C-alpha positions as a Python dict, from the first residue, in 0.01 Angstrom:
ca = {
    (1, 'M'): (0, 0, 0),
    (2, 'S'): (-233, -38, 298),
    (3, 'K'): (-358, 259, 497),
    (4, 'N'): (-181, 128, 807),
    (5, 'K'): (153, 124, 629),
    (6, 'R'): (100, 475, 491),
    (7, 'A'): (7, 604, 838),
    (8, 'K'): (311, 439, 987),
    (9, 'Q'): (543, 594, 729),
    (10, 'S'): (402, 942, 786),
    (11, 'Q'): (469, 944, 1159),
    (12, 'P'): (707, 1229, 1253),
    (13, 'L'): (1057, 1143, 1368),
    (14, 'S'): (1148, 1181, 1732),
    (15, 'P'): (1388, 1471, 1802),
    (16, 'E'): (1678, 1227, 1851),
    (17, 'K'): (1609, 1049, 1522),
    (18, 'Y'): (1563, 1379, 1342),
    (19, 'I'): (1902, 1499, 1465),
    (20, 'R'): (2068, 1171, 1367),
    (21, 'Q'): (1908, 1144, 1025),
    (22, 'K'): (1818, 1490, 896),
    (23, 'S'): (1974, 1773, 1097),
    (24, 'R'): (2275, 1808, 867),
    (25, 'N'): (2036, 1917, 592),
    (26, 'L'): (1941, 2225, 793),
    (27, 'P'): (2146, 2538, 722),
    (28, 'L'): (2371, 2656, 1001),
    (29, 'Y'): (2228, 2951, 1191),
    (30, 'K'): (2500, 3056, 1438),
    (31, 'C'): (2767, 2918, 1668),
    (32, 'W'): (2873, 3046, 2010),
    (33, 'I'): (3154, 2963, 2251),
    (34, 'T'): (3265, 3082, 2593),
    (35, 'E'): (3487, 3385, 2544),
    (36, 'D'): (3778, 3262, 2757),
    (37, 'W'): (3789, 2905, 2622),
    (38, 'E'): (4156, 2925, 2521),
    (39, 'E'): (4276, 3043, 2859),
    (40, 'G'): (4043, 2823, 3063),
    (41, 'R'): (4088, 2510, 2846),
    (42, 'F'): (3716, 2462, 2882),
    (43, 'A'): (3444, 2546, 2632),
    (44, 'Q'): (3069, 2561, 2631),
    (45, 'I'): (2971, 2546, 2265),
    (46, 'I'): (2627, 2608, 2114),
    (47, 'I'): (2559, 2525, 1750),
    (48, 'A'): (2222, 2617, 1600),
    (49, 'R'): (2063, 2518, 1271),
    (50, 'Q'): (1751, 2685, 1133),
    (51, 'H'): (1431, 2520, 1009),
    (52, 'V'): (1226, 2659, 722),
    (53, 'T'): (975, 2786, 982),
    (54, 'G'): (1242, 3014, 1132),
    (55, 'N'): (1272, 2802, 1447),
    (56, 'V'): (1607, 2653, 1538),
    (57, 'T'): (1744, 2329, 1674),
    (58, 'A'): (2054, 2375, 1887),
    (59, 'C'): (2305, 2134, 2034),
    (60, 'I'): (2517, 2226, 2334),
    (61, 'Y'): (2856, 2069, 2399),
    (62, 'L'): (3060, 2098, 2718),
    (63, 'V'): (3417, 2042, 2603),
    (64, 'D'): (3721, 1989, 2824),
    (65, 'L'): (4035, 2053, 2619),
    (66, 'G'): (4254, 1955, 2912),
    (67, 'C'): (4195, 1580, 2893),
    (68, 'L'): (3831, 1468, 2913),
    (69, 'G'): (3695, 1577, 2574),
    (70, 'V'): (3316, 1607, 2536),
    (71, 'K'): (3202, 1588, 2899),
    (72, 'N'): (2835, 1649, 2839),
    (73, 'T'): (2593, 1741, 2565),
    (74, 'Y'): (2223, 1786, 2498),
    (75, 'Y'): (1994, 1944, 2245),
    (76, 'M'): (1702, 2188, 2219),
    (77, 'Y'): (1473, 2085, 1935),
    (78, 'N'): (1273, 2317, 1710),
    (79, 'I'): (1250, 2617, 1941),
    (80, 'P'): (1194, 2986, 1853),
    (81, 'V'): (1509, 3193, 1812),
    (82, 'Y'): (1414, 3415, 2106),
    (83, 'K'): (1407, 3110, 2338),
    (84, 'L'): (1763, 3025, 2241),
    (85, 'M'): (1872, 3386, 2284),
    (86, 'E'): (1705, 3395, 2627),
    (87, 'I'): (1918, 3099, 2739),
    (88, 'I'): (2233, 3255, 2596),
    (89, 'D'): (2146, 3582, 2770),
    (90, 'M'): (2109, 3404, 3105),
    (91, 'N'): (2441, 3225, 3072),
    (92, 'N'): (2688, 3272, 3358),
    (93, 'T'): (2976, 3346, 3125),
    (94, 'K'): (2993, 3552, 2810),
    (95, 'L'): (2935, 3364, 2487),
    (96, 'I'): (3070, 3505, 2161),
    (97, 'D'): (2979, 3437, 1796),
    (98, 'V'): (3236, 3226, 1614),
    (99, 'T'): (3263, 3032, 1290),
    (100, 'Y'): (3138, 2679, 1260),
    (101, 'E'): (3485, 2570, 1147),
    (102, 'L'): (3634, 2676, 1479),
    (103, 'V'): (3387, 2492, 1702),
    (104, 'H'): (3400, 2185, 1478),
    (105, 'N'): (3777, 2167, 1518),
    (106, 'I'): (3759, 2227, 1893),
    (107, 'I'): (3506, 1946, 1949),
    (108, 'Y'): (3688, 1690, 1735),
    (109, 'S'): (4038, 1787, 1852),
    (110, 'A'): (3935, 1760, 2218),
    (111, 'S'): (3758, 1428, 2153),
    (112, 'E'): (4057, 1276, 1973),
    (113, 'Y'): (4296, 1397, 2243),
    (114, 'A'): (4073, 1251, 2515),
    (115, 'E'): (4033, 919, 2333),
    (116, 'D'): (4411, 889, 2301),
    (117, 'L'): (4421, 913, 2681),
    (118, 'G'): (4148, 653, 2718),
    (119, 'F'): (3849, 882, 2784),
    (120, 'E'): (3534, 827, 2583),
    (121, 'P'): (3299, 1116, 2493),
    (122, 'H'): (2964, 1142, 2665),
    (123, 'R'): (2729, 874, 2536),
    (124, 'D'): (2472, 1132, 2417),
    (125, 'F'): (2742, 1270, 2190),
    (126, 'T'): (2808, 938, 2019),
    (127, 'Q'): (2440, 846, 2008),
    (128, 'T'): (2287, 1180, 1904),
    (129, 'T'): (2461, 1516, 1897),
    (130, 'C'): (2768, 1413, 1696),
    (131, 'F'): (2529, 1376, 1400),
    (132, 'F'): (2438, 1744, 1433),
    (133, 'L'): (2795, 1830, 1333),
    (134, 'E'): (2916, 1825, 976),
    (135, 'E'): (3105, 1510, 885),
    (136, 'D'): (3469, 1538, 985),
    (137, 'T'): (3615, 1535, 635),
    (138, 'D'): (3867, 1740, 439),
    (139, 'D'): (3580, 1973, 343),
    (140, 'I'): (3614, 2130, 687),
    (141, 'P'): (3929, 2348, 702),
    (142, 'L'): (4175, 2216, 959),
    (143, 'I'): (4247, 2450, 1250),
    (144, 'E'): (4516, 2351, 1499),
    (145, 'I'): (4360, 2341, 1845),
    (146, 'P'): (4607, 2300, 2133),
    (147, 'C'): (4485, 2048, 2389),
    (148, 'G'): (4614, 1967, 2734),
    (149, 'G'): (4785, 2230, 2947),
    (150, 'K'): (5005, 2510, 2818),
    (151, 'D'): (5300, 2271, 2798),
    (152, 'G'): (5097, 2011, 2608),
    (153, 'K'): (5070, 1769, 2899),
    (154, 'P'): (4722, 1647, 2995),
    (155, 'L'): (4548, 1879, 3239),
    (156, 'Y'): (4274, 1768, 3475),
    (157, 'V'): (4097, 2043, 3664),
    (158, 'S'): (3869, 1918, 3941),
    (159, 'S'): (3593, 2173, 3997),
    (160, 'G'): (3393, 1960, 4238),
    (161, 'G'): (3161, 1820, 3973),
    (162, 'E'): (3298, 1466, 3992),
    (163, 'S'): (3265, 1231, 4285),
    (164, 'P'): (3586, 1136, 4472),
    (165, 'A'): (3570, 792, 4310),
    (166, 'R'): (3541, 946, 3962),
    (167, 'E'): (3832, 1182, 4031),
    (168, 'R'): (4051, 889, 4137),
    (169, 'Q'): (3948, 698, 3824),
    (170, 'I'): (4046, 994, 3604),
    (171, 'I'): (4381, 1027, 3778),
    (172, 'N'): (4445, 651, 3752),
    (173, 'Q'): (4363, 662, 3382),
    (174, 'L'): (4604, 952, 3327),
    (175, 'E'): (4878, 767, 3510),
    (176, 'N'): (4817, 456, 3299),
    (177, 'A'): (4813, 659, 2976),
    (178, 'V'): (5111, 894, 3024),
    (179, 'G'): (5275, 795, 3350),
    (180, 'E'): (5306, 962, 3688),
    (181, 'G'): (5435, 1318, 3670),
    (182, 'N'): (5343, 1357, 3302),
    (183, 'Y'): (5010, 1529, 3362),
    (184, 'H'): (4879, 1821, 3566),
    (185, 'Y'): (4611, 1800, 3833),
    (186, 'L'): (4445, 2110, 3972),
    (187, 'A'): (4171, 2110, 4236),
    (188, 'E'): (3959, 2387, 4380),
    (189, 'V'): (4031, 2425, 4749),
    (190, 'D'): (3738, 2402, 4987),
    (191, 'D'): (3834, 2558, 5320),
    (192, 'D'): (3556, 2374, 5501),
    (193, 'S'): (3664, 2029, 5390),
    (194, 'D'): (3926, 1796, 5534),
    (195, 'D'): (4074, 1598, 5247),
    (196, 'E'): (4267, 1363, 5474),
    (197, 'D'): (3945, 1238, 5636),
    (198, 'E'): (3762, 1186, 5307),
    (199, 'E'): (3728, 821, 5217),
    (200, 'F'): (3612, 671, 4894),
    (201, 'D'): (3592, 335, 4729),
    (202, 'E'): (3791, 315, 4405),
    (203, 'D'): (3552, 46, 4284),
    (204, 'E'): (3243, 259, 4357),
    (205, 'E'): (2993, 251, 4072),
    (206, 'F'): (2878, 576, 3923),
    (207, 'D'): (2656, 695, 3644),
    (208, 'D'): (2836, 887, 3370),
    (209, 'D'): (2538, 1119, 3340),
    (210, 'D'): (2550, 1218, 3707),
    (211, 'E'): (2909, 1327, 3726),
    (212, 'F'): (2852, 1664, 3567),
    (213, 'D'): (2566, 1794, 3777),
    (214, 'D'): (2771, 2079, 3923),
    (215, 'D'): (2917, 2212, 3598),
    (216, 'D'): (2755, 2555, 3612),
    (217, 'E'): (2869, 2653, 3264),
    (218, 'F'): (2649, 2380, 3121),
    (219, 'D'): (2375, 2309, 3370),
    (220, 'M'): (2224, 2656, 3388),
    (221, 'A'): (2065, 2622, 3044),
    (222, 'H'): (1932, 2282, 3141),
    (223, 'E'): (1808, 2430, 3470),
    (224, 'I'): (1608, 2700, 3289),
    (225, 'I'): (1432, 2444, 3071),
    (226, 'S'): (1360, 2216, 3368),
    (227, 'L'): (1227, 2499, 3585),
    (228, 'R'): (991, 2614, 3312),
    (229, 'E'): (842, 2267, 3291),
    (230, 'K'): (821, 2238, 3670),
    (231, 'F'): (657, 2577, 3738),
    (232, 'K'): (409, 2521, 3455),
    (233, 'T'): (246, 2247, 3667),
    (234, 'W'): (207, 2471, 3976),
    (235, 'D'): (-110, 2659, 4051),
    (236, 'R'): (-102, 3039, 4065),
    (237, 'E'): (-86, 3065, 4443),
    (238, 'E'): (217, 2838, 4459),
    (239, 'Q'): (391, 3044, 4190),
    (240, 'K'): (307, 3370, 4364),
    (241, 'K'): (420, 3239, 4703),
    (242, 'L'): (763, 3140, 4574),
    (243, 'F'): (801, 3463, 4375),
    (244, 'T'): (727, 3685, 4675),
    (245, 'H'): (946, 3467, 4899),
    (246, 'I'): (1243, 3509, 4665),
    (247, 'M'): (1189, 3882, 4626),
    (248, 'S'): (1151, 3951, 4999),
    (249, 'K'): (1419, 3706, 5111),
    (250, 'N'): (1680, 3859, 4882),
    (251, 'S'): (1564, 4218, 4939),
    (252, 'V'): (1518, 4253, 4566),
    (253, 'D'): (1458, 4618, 4482),
    (254, 'D'): (1429, 4808, 4157),
    (255, 'D'): (1807, 4854, 4124),
    (256, 'V'): (1868, 4480, 4155),
    (257, 'I'): (1602, 4405, 3894),
    (258, 'K'): (1731, 4667, 3652),
    (259, 'N'): (2081, 4519, 3680),
    (260, 'L'): (1934, 4199, 3544),
    (261, 'S'): (2228, 4081, 3332),
    (262, 'C'): (2450, 4050, 3639),
    (263, 'N'): (2184, 3920, 3876),
    (264, 'L'): (2076, 3639, 3642),
    (265, 'K'): (2384, 3457, 3772),
    (266, 'D'): (2185, 3413, 4093),
    (267, 'S'): (1975, 3097, 4060),
    (268, 'E'): (1689, 3243, 4267),
    (269, 'I'): (1667, 3550, 4047),
    (270, 'R'): (1649, 3319, 3746),
    (271, 'M'): (1363, 3137, 3918),
    (272, 'S'): (1179, 3466, 3972),
    (273, 'V'): (1224, 3556, 3604),
    (274, 'I'): (1067, 3225, 3498),
    (275, 'L'): (787, 3261, 3753),
    (276, 'S'): (710, 3611, 3627),
    (277, 'D'): (626, 3468, 3283),
    (278, 'Y'): (346, 3263, 3437),
    (279, 'L'): (231, 3516, 3694),
    (280, 'V'): (188, 3803, 3452),
    (281, 'E'): (-66, 3597, 3257),
    (282, 'G'): (-304, 3610, 3553),
    (283, 'E'): (-289, 3987, 3586),
    (284, 'T'): (-501, 4051, 3277),
    (285, 'T'): (-753, 3881, 3050),
    (286, 'P'): (-711, 3724, 2705),
    (287, 'E'): (-950, 3985, 2567),
    (288, 'E'): (-733, 4273, 2692),
    (289, 'I'): (-421, 4114, 2548),
    (290, 'E'): (-591, 4055, 2214),
    (291, 'E'): (-707, 4416, 2204),
    (292, 'Q'): (-349, 4535, 2249),
    (293, 'R'): (-222, 4284, 1993),
    (294, 'E'): (-463, 4422, 1735),
    (295, 'I'): (-332, 4772, 1799),
    (296, 'L'): (24, 4650, 1752),
    (297, 'K'): (-57, 4459, 1434),
    (298, 'Q'): (-237, 4756, 1281),
    (299, 'K'): (14, 5024, 1375),
    (300, 'Y'): (348, 4850, 1412),
    (301, 'T'): (403, 4620, 1115),
    (302, 'H'): (581, 4709, 793),
    (303, 'P'): (758, 4541, 499),
    (304, 'V'): (1105, 4435, 610),
    (305, 'V'): (1394, 4347, 376),
    (306, 'K'): (1754, 4241, 412),
    (307, 'L'): (2025, 4501, 388),
    (308, 'Y'): (2125, 4399, 35),
    (309, 'E'): (1765, 4415, -94),
    (310, 'L'): (1708, 4748, -265),
    (311, 'P'): (1546, 4990, -246),
    (312, 'N'): (1525, 5027, 129),
    (313, 'S'): (1485, 5315, 368),
    (314, 'L'): (1836, 5293, 513),
    (315, 'F'): (2002, 5374, 179),
    (316, 'S'): (1745, 5636, 88),
    (317, 'G'): (1878, 5855, -194),
    (318, 'L'): (2145, 5599, -287),
    (319, 'Q'): (2184, 5310, -529),
    (320, 'P'): (2474, 5135, -353),
    (321, 'D'): (2662, 4850, -514),
    (322, 'E'): (2775, 4545, -320),
    (323, 'S'): (3116, 4692, -231),
    (324, 'L'): (2956, 5003, -80),
    (325, 'I'): (2712, 4793, 124),
    (326, 'D'): (3008, 4587, 247),
    (327, 'M'): (3183, 4910, 342),
    (328, 'Y'): (2874, 5018, 536),
    (329, 'C'): (2859, 4681, 716),
    (330, 'N'): (3225, 4698, 816),
    (331, 'T'): (3181, 5050, 951),
    (332, 'F'): (2858, 4967, 1131),
    (333, 'N'): (3006, 4654, 1294),
    (334, 'A'): (3318, 4843, 1403),
    (335, 'I'): (3102, 5110, 1569),
    (336, 'E'): (2873, 4854, 1735),
    (337, 'H'): (3170, 4664, 1878),
    (338, 'D'): (3368, 4976, 1978),
    (339, 'S'): (3659, 4869, 1760),
    (340, 'D'): (3973, 5079, 1756),
    (341, 'D'): (3935, 5142, 1383),
    (342, 'A'): (3572, 5257, 1404),
    (343, 'R'): (3657, 5627, 1369),
    (344, 'Q'): (3886, 5567, 1071),
    (345, 'L'): (3629, 5350, 894),
    (346, 'L'): (3364, 5616, 954),
    (347, 'K'): (3587, 5883, 798),
    (348, 'E'): (3647, 5662, 493),
    (349, 'F'): (3273, 5602, 453),
    (350, 'Q'): (3202, 5976, 486),
    (351, 'K'): (3462, 6045, 218),
    (352, 'Q'): (3309, 5786, -14),
    (353, 'V'): (2942, 5876, 50),
    (354, 'K'): (2903, 6249, 90),
    (355, 'D'): (2592, 6434, 202),
    (356, 'K'): (2366, 6131, 228),
    (357, 'P'): (2150, 6051, 530),
    (358, 'V'): (2305, 5706, 584),
    (359, 'T'): (2639, 5878, 647),
    (360, 'G'): (2483, 6097, 913),
    (361, 'F'): (2318, 5791, 1063),
    (362, 'L'): (2656, 5620, 1109),
    (363, 'E'): (2797, 5937, 1260),
    (364, 'L'): (2507, 5948, 1507),
    (365, 'L'): (2566, 5582, 1603),
    (366, 'Y'): (2932, 5655, 1665),
    (367, 'T'): (2845, 5965, 1868),
    (368, 'M'): (2595, 5770, 2078),
    (369, 'R'): (2873, 5531, 2183),
    (370, 'Q'): (3179, 5755, 2196),
    (371, 'R'): (3075, 6120, 2234),
    (372, 'K'): (2741, 6126, 2412),
    (373, 'K'): (2764, 6492, 2513),
    (374, 'Q'): (2761, 6593, 2147),
    (375, 'L'): (2460, 6376, 2063),
    (376, 'P'): (2173, 6627, 2121),
    (377, 'Q'): (2333, 6890, 1898),
    (378, 'L'): (2417, 6642, 1622),
    (379, 'L'): (2071, 6485, 1643),
    (380, 'K'): (1908, 6825, 1593),
    (381, 'K'): (2132, 6893, 1294),
    (382, 'Y'): (2041, 6577, 1105),
    (383, 'R'): (1674, 6578, 1209),
    (384, 'F'): (1624, 6914, 1038),
    (385, 'Q'): (1863, 6846, 749),
    (386, 'Y'): (1683, 6521, 655),
    (387, 'P'): (1334, 6552, 809),
    (388, 'D'): (1190, 6254, 615),
    (389, 'Y'): (1470, 6004, 683),
    (390, 'F'): (1325, 5718, 887),
    (391, 'M'): (1608, 5661, 1135),
    (392, 'F'): (1641, 6032, 1215),
    (393, 'R'): (1271, 6052, 1292),
    (394, 'V'): (1297, 5744, 1515),
    (395, 'L'): (1608, 5866, 1694),
    (396, 'W'): (1460, 6213, 1740),
    (397, 'N'): (1152, 6080, 1916),
    (398, 'G'): (1314, 5781, 2083),
    (399, 'L'): (1591, 5993, 2235),
    (400, 'S'): (1368, 6289, 2313),
    (401, 'H'): (1456, 6254, 2683),
    (402, 'L'): (1803, 6388, 2599),
    (403, 'L'): (1643, 6713, 2491),
    (404, 'K'): (1490, 6773, 2837),
    (405, 'P'): (1133, 6748, 2712),
    (406, 'T'): (823, 6884, 2876),
    (407, 'P'): (525, 6646, 2933),
    (408, 'E'): (369, 6793, 2620),
    (409, 'L'): (681, 6712, 2416),
    (410, 'K'): (676, 6353, 2547),
    (411, 'K'): (316, 6309, 2432),
    (412, 'K'): (405, 6460, 2095),
    (413, 'A'): (699, 6220, 2062),
    (414, 'F'): (475, 5919, 2128),
    (415, 'A'): (211, 6045, 1886),
    (416, 'E'): (469, 6089, 1611),
    (417, 'M'): (624, 5747, 1680),
    (418, 'E'): (280, 5590, 1646),
    (419, 'N'): (244, 5732, 1296),
    (420, 'I'): (599, 5692, 1166),
    (421, 'L'): (534, 5362, 992),
    (422, 'S'): (218, 5480, 821),
    (423, 'N'): (414, 5764, 662),
    (424, 'E'): (704, 5544, 543),
    (425, 'T'): (681, 5443, 176),
    (426, 'Q'): (997, 5232, 146),
    (427, 'P'): (1070, 4889, 297),
    (428, 'L'): (1276, 4895, 614),
    (429, 'T'): (1588, 4692, 687),
    (430, 'N'): (1559, 4461, 986),
    (431, 'Y'): (1788, 4690, 1188),
    (432, 'E'): (1563, 4995, 1126),
    (433, 'F'): (1244, 4809, 1208),
    (434, 'T'): (1386, 4654, 1524),
    (435, 'Y'): (1534, 4982, 1642),
    (436, 'F'): (1196, 5145, 1589),
    (437, 'L'): (1019, 4881, 1801),
    (438, 'D'): (1283, 4911, 2071),
    (439, 'S'): (1242, 5289, 2083),
    (440, 'L'): (866, 5252, 2089),
    (441, 'L'): (887, 5006, 2379),
    (442, 'F'): (957, 5268, 2644),
    (443, 'L'): (690, 5504, 2512),
    (444, 'Y'): (431, 5229, 2468),
    (445, 'L'): (495, 5090, 2818),
    (446, 'G'): (550, 5425, 2990),
    (447, 'K'): (377, 5567, 3297),
    (448, 'D'): (86, 5699, 3092),
    (449, 'H'): (-29, 5340, 3032),
    (450, 'E'): (-23, 5190, 3383),
    (451, 'A'): (-392, 5093, 3374),
    (452, 'N'): (-340, 4804, 3130),
    (453, 'I'): (35, 4760, 3166),
    (454, 'F'): (31, 4379, 3198),
    (455, 'A'): (-179, 4341, 2883),
    (456, 'R'): (57, 4575, 2700),
    (457, 'I'): (367, 4386, 2817),
    (458, 'Q'): (228, 4052, 2705),
    (459, 'A'): (98, 4187, 2375),
    (460, 'M'): (434, 4345, 2293),
    (461, 'E'): (616, 4025, 2389),
    (462, 'I'): (392, 3820, 2158),
    (463, 'H'): (435, 4079, 1881),
    (464, 'I'): (814, 4065, 1906),
    (465, 'K'): (821, 3685, 1907),
    (466, 'Q'): (594, 3661, 1604),
    (467, 'L'): (821, 3901, 1415),
    (468, 'A'): (1144, 3737, 1538),
    (469, 'N'): (1260, 3630, 1192),
    (470, 'D'): (1239, 3991, 1069),
    (471, 'L'): (1421, 4145, 1364),
    (472, 'Y'): (1783, 4238, 1423),
    (473, 'E'): (1894, 3984, 1680),
    (474, 'P'): (2101, 4192, 1929),
    (475, 'I'): (1827, 4456, 1964),
    (476, 'M'): (1557, 4188, 1982),
    (477, 'C'): (1741, 4029, 2277),
    (478, 'S'): (1763, 4368, 2444),
    (479, 'M'): (1388, 4416, 2398),
    (480, 'I'): (1306, 4079, 2552),
    (481, 'R'): (1535, 4164, 2845),
    (482, 'T'): (1357, 4498, 2886),
    (483, 'L'): (1019, 4324, 2893),
    (484, 'T'): (1152, 4079, 3153),
    (485, 'I'): (1267, 4368, 3370),
    (486, 'L'): (929, 4538, 3335),
    (487, 'K'): (746, 4222, 3438),
    (488, 'L'): (962, 4185, 3747),
    (489, 'L'): (927, 4552, 3839),
    (490, 'K'): (549, 4559, 3800),
    (491, 'L'): (490, 4228, 3977),
    (492, 'N'): (727, 4322, 4257),
    (493, 'E'): (545, 4653, 4294),
    (494, 'K'): (203, 4488, 4296),
    (495, 'Y'): (281, 4196, 4531),
    (496, 'L'): (527, 4349, 4777),
    (497, 'K'): (510, 4727, 4782),
    (498, 'N'): (133, 4737, 4816),
    (499, 'T'): (120, 4491, 5107),
}
């Protein structure tokens, strides 16, 4: 074989070809869907598969269960997990974890229903992202997904995303498919518009890809990616000018920034978040960042194992079997999600596992969420009952503010947190390690370290991203959000408050 042929064969596949030809070989990572998809008859679906490197490829599907099927779709190829979580975090509506089987059935049920009415799925679905899904065979359990309106008739909801010509085409198609009066049509009312004066040409040409530009549930993720690419080409002064303009124009203060989850629905706040990523790089030097990274690598790394890998620090003093670990997981998840049965599951775990630190840890978690006033007293109890247990040491120092500490106690807490890992002999579970880093975040980036705060923020961000595969995802997302808030606060303080 010639060298030219060998070189040609070794060329990497384009993202589209990879998705079409190889993506089904990747293990599924997670699936998300808009929480109110059943009631709204509309679903934004994200399906992610994980590469051996830990990165993920994700496909996003905008699915109309009322009549149109897969309205739009695109992919994000080989990105770090934290990038995907950042987009999910910035989403206008709440996305929840669901099984692959559910989203598979929703996508195919909506597509089949739409095709029966004469509506084809978005061309990027048929050309690319349908190959990201498992094949639609009997291997996938069938779940009945109601389509159309509540009475089963086709439902078309006009949200303003389609042009008048496209709306008329949809309505004409529904009338041809099921007959006048056999479908529902709902339109958002615009008080400033006069529908009787609006004219349109039923034969007007339109581009299928343009009709969805105003679908906020889908386009925000696309907007974030596009803005990152756009702002990357700007020089620093242009970035700074827009950032300060947004902050001053919207009277953005500390309270607005701290309430980031709500304010990310504002497109200008999202722009300022993206700009802050670039601006913060100019507030320090690579040498200062590298110095802080070395500190983090030396002090804040540790062997991390999965929950079922024993021994580990969480189950210190125990040799749990699989059923007991499952019992722990059920209790932990119930507490984390504030389930009605959390208290009962905790009692059952306490009855099964007596006088062990992991039992006290679950009780502390429950108290933190349900009985906060009792937390200081309970924390003191377990800290002194099990002085060497990792999570009690972390909670004791991380929550020291609840104990009304003096400045000296704060310094002592930070000093002890810095040395916790060096004194730990057992591997940590990913939850323990991530919780430790999250607790350290506020101490490491506190007021005592203002002099090199931007270097510290960037170093910690890099550290978290490099360890992403070993971190507990919900806490990791919270940490990234905290760092985003800190960047906005410090840049806002530097650019606006000092002028």
